[in-house]
mmCIF file of C-alpha atoms in Angstrom:
data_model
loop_
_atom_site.group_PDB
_atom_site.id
_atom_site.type_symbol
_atom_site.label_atom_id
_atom_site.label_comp_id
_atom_site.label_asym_id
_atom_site.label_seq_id
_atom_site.Cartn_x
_atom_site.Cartn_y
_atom_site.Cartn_z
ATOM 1 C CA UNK A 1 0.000 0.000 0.000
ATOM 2 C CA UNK A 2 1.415 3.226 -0.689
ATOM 3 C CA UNK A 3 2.266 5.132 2.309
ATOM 4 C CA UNK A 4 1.451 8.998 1.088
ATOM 5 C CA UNK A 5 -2.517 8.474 1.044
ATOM 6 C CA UNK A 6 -4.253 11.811 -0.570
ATOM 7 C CA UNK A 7 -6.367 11.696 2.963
ATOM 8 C CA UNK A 8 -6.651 11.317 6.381
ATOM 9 C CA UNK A 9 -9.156 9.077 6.746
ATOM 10 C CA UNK A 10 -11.106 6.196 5.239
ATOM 11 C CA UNK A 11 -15.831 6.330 6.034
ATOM 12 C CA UNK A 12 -17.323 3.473 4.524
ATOM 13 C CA UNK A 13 -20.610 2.684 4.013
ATOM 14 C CA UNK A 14 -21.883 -1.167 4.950
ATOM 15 C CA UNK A 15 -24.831 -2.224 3.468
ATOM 16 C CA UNK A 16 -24.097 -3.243 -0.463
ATOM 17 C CA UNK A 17 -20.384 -2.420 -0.071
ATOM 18 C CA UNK A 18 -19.007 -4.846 3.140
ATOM 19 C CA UNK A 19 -22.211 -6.877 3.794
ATOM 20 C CA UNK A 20 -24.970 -8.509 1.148
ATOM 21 C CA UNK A 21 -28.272 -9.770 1.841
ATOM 22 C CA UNK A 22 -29.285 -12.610 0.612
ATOM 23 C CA UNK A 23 -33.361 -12.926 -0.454
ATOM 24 C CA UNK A 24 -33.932 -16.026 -1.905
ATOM 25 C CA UNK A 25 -35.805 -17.268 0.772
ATOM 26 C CA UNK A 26 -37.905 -13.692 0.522
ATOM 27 C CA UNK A 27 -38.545 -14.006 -3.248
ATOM 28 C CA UNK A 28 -39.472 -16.935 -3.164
ATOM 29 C CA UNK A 29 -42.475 -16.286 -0.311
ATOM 30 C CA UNK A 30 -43.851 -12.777 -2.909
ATOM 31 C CA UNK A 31 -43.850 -15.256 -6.145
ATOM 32 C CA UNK A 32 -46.220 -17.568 -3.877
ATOM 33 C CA UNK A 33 -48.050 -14.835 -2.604
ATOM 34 C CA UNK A 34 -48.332 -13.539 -6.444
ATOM 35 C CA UNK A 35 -46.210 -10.587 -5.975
ATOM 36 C CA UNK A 36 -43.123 -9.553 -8.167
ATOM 37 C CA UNK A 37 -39.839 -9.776 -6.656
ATOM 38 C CA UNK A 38 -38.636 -6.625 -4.824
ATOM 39 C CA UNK A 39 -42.338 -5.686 -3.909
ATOM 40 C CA UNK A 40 -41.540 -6.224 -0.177
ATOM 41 C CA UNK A 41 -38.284 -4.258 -0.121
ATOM 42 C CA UNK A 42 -39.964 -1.491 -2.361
ATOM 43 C CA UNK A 43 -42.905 -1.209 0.998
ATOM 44 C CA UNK A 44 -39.546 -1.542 3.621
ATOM 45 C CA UNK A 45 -37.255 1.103 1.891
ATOM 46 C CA UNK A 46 -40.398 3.886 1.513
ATOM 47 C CA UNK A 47 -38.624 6.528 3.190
ATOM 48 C CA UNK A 48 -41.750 6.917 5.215
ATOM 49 C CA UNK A 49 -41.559 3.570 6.193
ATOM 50 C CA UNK A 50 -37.508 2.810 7.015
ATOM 51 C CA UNK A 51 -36.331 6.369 8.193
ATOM 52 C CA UNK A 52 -38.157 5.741 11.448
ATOM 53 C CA UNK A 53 -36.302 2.688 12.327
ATOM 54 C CA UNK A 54 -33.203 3.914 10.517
ATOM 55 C CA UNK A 55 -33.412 7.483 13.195
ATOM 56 C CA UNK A 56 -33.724 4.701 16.090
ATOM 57 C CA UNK A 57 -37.497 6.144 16.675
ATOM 58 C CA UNK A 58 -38.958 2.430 16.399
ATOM 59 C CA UNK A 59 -38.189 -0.970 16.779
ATOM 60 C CA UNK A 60 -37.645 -3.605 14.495
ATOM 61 C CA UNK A 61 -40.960 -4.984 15.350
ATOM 62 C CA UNK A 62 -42.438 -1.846 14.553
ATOM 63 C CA UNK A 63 -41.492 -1.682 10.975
ATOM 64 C CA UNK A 64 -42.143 -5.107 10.161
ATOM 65 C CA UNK A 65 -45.555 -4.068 11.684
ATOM 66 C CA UNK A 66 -45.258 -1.162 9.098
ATOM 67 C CA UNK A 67 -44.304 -3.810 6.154
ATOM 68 C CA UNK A 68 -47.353 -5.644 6.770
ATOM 69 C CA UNK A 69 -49.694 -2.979 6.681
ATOM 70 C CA UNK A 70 -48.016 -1.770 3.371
ATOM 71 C CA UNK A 71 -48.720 -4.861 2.456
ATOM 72 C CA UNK A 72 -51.766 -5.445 3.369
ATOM 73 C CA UNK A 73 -54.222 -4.776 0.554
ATOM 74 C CA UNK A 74 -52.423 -7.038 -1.641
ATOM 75 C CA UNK A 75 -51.691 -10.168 1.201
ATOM 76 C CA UNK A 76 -53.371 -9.784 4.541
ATOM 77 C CA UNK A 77 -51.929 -8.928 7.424
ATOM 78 C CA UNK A 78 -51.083 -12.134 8.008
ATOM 79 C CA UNK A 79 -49.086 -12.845 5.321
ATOM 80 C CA UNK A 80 -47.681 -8.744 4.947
ATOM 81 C CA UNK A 81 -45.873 -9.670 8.114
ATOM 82 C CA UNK A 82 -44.206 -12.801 6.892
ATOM 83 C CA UNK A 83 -42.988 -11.034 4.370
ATOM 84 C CA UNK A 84 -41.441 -8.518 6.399
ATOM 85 C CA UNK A 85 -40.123 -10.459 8.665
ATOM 86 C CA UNK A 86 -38.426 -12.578 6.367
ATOM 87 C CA UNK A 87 -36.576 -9.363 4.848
ATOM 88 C CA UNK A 88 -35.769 -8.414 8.624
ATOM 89 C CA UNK A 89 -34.530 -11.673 8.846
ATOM 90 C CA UNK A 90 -32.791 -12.394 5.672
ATOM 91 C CA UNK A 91 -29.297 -13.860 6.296
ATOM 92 C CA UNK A 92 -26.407 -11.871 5.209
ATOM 93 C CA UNK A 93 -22.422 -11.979 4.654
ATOM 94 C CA UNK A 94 -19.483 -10.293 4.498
ATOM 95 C CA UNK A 95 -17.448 -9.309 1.027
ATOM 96 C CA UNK A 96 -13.363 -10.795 1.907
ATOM 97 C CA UNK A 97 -12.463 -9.041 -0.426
ATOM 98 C CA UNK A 98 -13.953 -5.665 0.470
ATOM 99 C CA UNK A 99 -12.894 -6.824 4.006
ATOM 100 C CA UNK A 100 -9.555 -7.400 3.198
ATOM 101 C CA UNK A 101 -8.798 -4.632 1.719
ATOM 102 C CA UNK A 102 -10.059 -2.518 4.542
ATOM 103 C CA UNK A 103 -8.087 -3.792 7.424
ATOM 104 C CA UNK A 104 -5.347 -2.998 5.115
ATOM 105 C CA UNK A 105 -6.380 0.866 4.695
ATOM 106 C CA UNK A 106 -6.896 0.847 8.618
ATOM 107 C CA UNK A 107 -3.425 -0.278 9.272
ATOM 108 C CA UNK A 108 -2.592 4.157 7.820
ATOM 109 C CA UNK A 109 -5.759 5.615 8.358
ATOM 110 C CA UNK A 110 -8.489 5.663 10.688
ATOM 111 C CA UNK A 111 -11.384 3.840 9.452
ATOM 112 C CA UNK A 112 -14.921 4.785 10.266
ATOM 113 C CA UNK A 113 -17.815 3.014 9.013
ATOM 114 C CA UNK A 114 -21.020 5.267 8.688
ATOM 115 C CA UNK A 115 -23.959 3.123 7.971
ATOM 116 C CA UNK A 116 -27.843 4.134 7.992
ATOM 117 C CA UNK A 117 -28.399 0.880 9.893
ATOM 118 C CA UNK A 118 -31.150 -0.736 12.324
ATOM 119 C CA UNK A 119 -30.434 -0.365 16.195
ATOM 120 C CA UNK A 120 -29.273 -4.099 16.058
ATOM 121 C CA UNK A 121 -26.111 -2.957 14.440
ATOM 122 C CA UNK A 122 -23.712 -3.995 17.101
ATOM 123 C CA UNK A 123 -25.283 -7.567 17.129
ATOM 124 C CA UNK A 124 -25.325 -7.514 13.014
ATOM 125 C CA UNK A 125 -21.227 -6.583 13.246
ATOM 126 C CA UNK A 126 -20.488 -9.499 15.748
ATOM 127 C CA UNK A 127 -22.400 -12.088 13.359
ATOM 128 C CA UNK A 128 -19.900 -11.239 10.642
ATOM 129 C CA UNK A 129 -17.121 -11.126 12.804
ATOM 130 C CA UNK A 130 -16.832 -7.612 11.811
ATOM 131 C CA UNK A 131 -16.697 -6.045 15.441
ATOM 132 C CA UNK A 132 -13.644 -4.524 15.569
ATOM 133 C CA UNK A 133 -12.877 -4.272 11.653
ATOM 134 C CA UNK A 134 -13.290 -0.269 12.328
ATOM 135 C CA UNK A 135 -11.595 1.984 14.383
ATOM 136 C CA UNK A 136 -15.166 3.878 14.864
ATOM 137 C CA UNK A 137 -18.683 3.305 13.815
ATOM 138 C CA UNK A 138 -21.394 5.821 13.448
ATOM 139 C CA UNK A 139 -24.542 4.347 13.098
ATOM 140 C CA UNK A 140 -27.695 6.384 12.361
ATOM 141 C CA UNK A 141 -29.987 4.437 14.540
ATOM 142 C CA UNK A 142 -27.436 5.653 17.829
ATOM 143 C CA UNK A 143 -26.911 9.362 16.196
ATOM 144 C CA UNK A 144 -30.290 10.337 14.633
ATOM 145 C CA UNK A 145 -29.575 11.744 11.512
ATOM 146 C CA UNK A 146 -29.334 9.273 8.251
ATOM 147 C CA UNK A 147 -27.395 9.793 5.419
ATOM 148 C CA UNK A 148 -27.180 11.803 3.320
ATOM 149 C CA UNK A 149 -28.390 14.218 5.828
ATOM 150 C CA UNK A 150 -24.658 16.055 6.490
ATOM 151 C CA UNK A 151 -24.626 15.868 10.073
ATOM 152 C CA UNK A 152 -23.942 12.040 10.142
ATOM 153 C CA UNK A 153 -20.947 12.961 7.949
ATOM 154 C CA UNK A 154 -19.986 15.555 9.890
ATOM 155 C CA UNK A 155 -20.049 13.564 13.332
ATOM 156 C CA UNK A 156 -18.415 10.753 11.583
ATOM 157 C CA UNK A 157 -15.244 13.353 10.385
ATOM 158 C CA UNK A 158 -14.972 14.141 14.133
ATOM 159 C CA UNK A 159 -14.983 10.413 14.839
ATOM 160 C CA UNK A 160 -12.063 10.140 12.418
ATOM 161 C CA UNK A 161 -10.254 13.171 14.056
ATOM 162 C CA UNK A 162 -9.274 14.317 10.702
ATOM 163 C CA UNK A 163 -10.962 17.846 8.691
ATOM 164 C CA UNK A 164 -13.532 16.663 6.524
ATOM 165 C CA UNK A 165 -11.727 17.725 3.312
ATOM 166 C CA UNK A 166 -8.988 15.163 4.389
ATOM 167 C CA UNK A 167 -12.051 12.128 4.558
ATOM 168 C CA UNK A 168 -12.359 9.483 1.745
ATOM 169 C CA UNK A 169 -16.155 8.884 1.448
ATOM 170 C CA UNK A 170 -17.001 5.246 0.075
ATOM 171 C CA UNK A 171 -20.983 4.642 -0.909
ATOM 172 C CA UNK A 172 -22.800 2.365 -2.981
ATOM 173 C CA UNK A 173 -25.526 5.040 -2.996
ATOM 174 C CA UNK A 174 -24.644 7.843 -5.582
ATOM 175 C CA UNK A 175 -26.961 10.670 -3.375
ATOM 176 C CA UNK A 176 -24.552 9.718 -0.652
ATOM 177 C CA UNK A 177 -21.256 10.084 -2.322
ATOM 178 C CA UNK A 178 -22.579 13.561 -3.852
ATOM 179 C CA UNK A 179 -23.422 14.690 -0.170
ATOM 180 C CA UNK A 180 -20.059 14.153 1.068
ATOM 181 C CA UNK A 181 -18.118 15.505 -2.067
ATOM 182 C CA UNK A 182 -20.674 18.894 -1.144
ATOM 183 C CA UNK A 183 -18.627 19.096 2.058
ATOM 184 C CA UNK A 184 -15.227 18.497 0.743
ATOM 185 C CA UNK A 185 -14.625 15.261 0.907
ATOM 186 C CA UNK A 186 -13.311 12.414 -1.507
ATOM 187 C CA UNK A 187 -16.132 10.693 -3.242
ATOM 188 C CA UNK A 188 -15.868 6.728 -4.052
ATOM 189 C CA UNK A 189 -19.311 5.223 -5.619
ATOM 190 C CA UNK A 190 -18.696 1.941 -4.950
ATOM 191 C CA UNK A 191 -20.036 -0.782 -7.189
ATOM 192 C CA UNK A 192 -17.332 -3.607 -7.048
ATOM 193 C CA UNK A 193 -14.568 -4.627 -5.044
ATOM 194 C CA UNK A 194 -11.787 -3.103 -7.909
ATOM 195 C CA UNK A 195 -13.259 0.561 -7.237
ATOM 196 C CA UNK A 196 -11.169 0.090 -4.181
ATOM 197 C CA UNK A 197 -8.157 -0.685 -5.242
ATOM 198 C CA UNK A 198 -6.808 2.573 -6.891
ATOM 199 C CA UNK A 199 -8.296 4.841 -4.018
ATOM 200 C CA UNK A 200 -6.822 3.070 -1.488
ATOM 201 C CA UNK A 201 -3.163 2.747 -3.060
ATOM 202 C CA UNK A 202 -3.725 -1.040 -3.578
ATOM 203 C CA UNK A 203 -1.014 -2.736 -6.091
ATOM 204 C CA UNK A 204 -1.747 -6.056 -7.926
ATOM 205 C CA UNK A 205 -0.094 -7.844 -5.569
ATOM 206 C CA UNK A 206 -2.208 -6.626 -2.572
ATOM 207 C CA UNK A 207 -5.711 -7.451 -4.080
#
């Protein structure tokens, strides 16, 4: 790795960068109920619907709750909270690559992951074995603010120690990248493992 980095410090998303979901088990429950694929995630992700939990304001119960009522009109109740529960539920893994390749950045930098996550974060981190991968973790479910609202970026900075025009910003979410690039910081939209490599100095034979 090369040791003059062009920043201070290294914030990285989680969701669809270091962990994946996997939803076969919730696909295949919505083409039994008759629904298309992605129709439960589409009720879940409303911003109506997941900011609450995401801002720590209700539990996990409470937005499956929220799920089935969504869902309702199409499945029952019943059948609206399966569904929910089985994307609350849905297993999940780490990326070794994307892992890798952090713990390598975190032996220079600090490394902050800033995540819009559920309040079960901490439990979610020690299932992957992912506890102590970074230095800091700001989670908007503890801080109440989500991304890309700039005060999560701006607490996560002060995490890091470092100005935020010295903070490499890595997001599978282009609205998220652009809101940290509006405060100064190093953008990354992350779509695969090799968008890493040149931002964090990786050679061939480190990947």
């Amino acid at each position: 790795m090369t040791h003059d980095l062009p920043y201070a410090a290294v914030l990285c998303d989680l969701d669809n960068v270091v962990r994946f979901y996997d939803l076969t088990h919730l696909a295949a429950l919505e083409r039994a109920a008759g629904l298309p694929e992605g129709t439960t995630q589409d009720i879940a992700y409303a911003p109506e619907v997941d900011l609450p939990l995401l801002l720590g304001r209700i539990t996990l119960e409470a937005w499956i709750e929220a799920v089935a009522l969504g869902l309702a009109d199409r499945v029952g109740t019943a059948k609206g909270r399966e569904l929910g529960r089985a994307l609350a539920e849905a297993p999940f893994r780490a990326d070794a690559a994307v892992v890798a390749m952090l713990r390598r950045v975190r032996a220079r930098v600090p490394l902050v992951l800033i995540t819009n996550a559920t309040p079960r974060l901490d439990e979610d981190l020690a299932a992957l074995g992912l506890t102590g991968l970074a230095h800091r973790v700001v989670s908007s479910a503890v801080e109440g603010f989500a991304k890309p609202d700039p005060a999560l970026y701006r607490i996560a900075a002060a995490r890091a120690g470092v100005p935020m025009d010295r903070c490499l910003f890595v997001d599978d979410s282009r609205e998220n990248v652009d809101a940290a690039v509006a405060l100064g910081m190093t953008g990354v939209h992350f779509r695969e493992p090799a968008d890493l490599h040149e931002p964090f100095g990786l050679g061939p034979a480190e990947v």
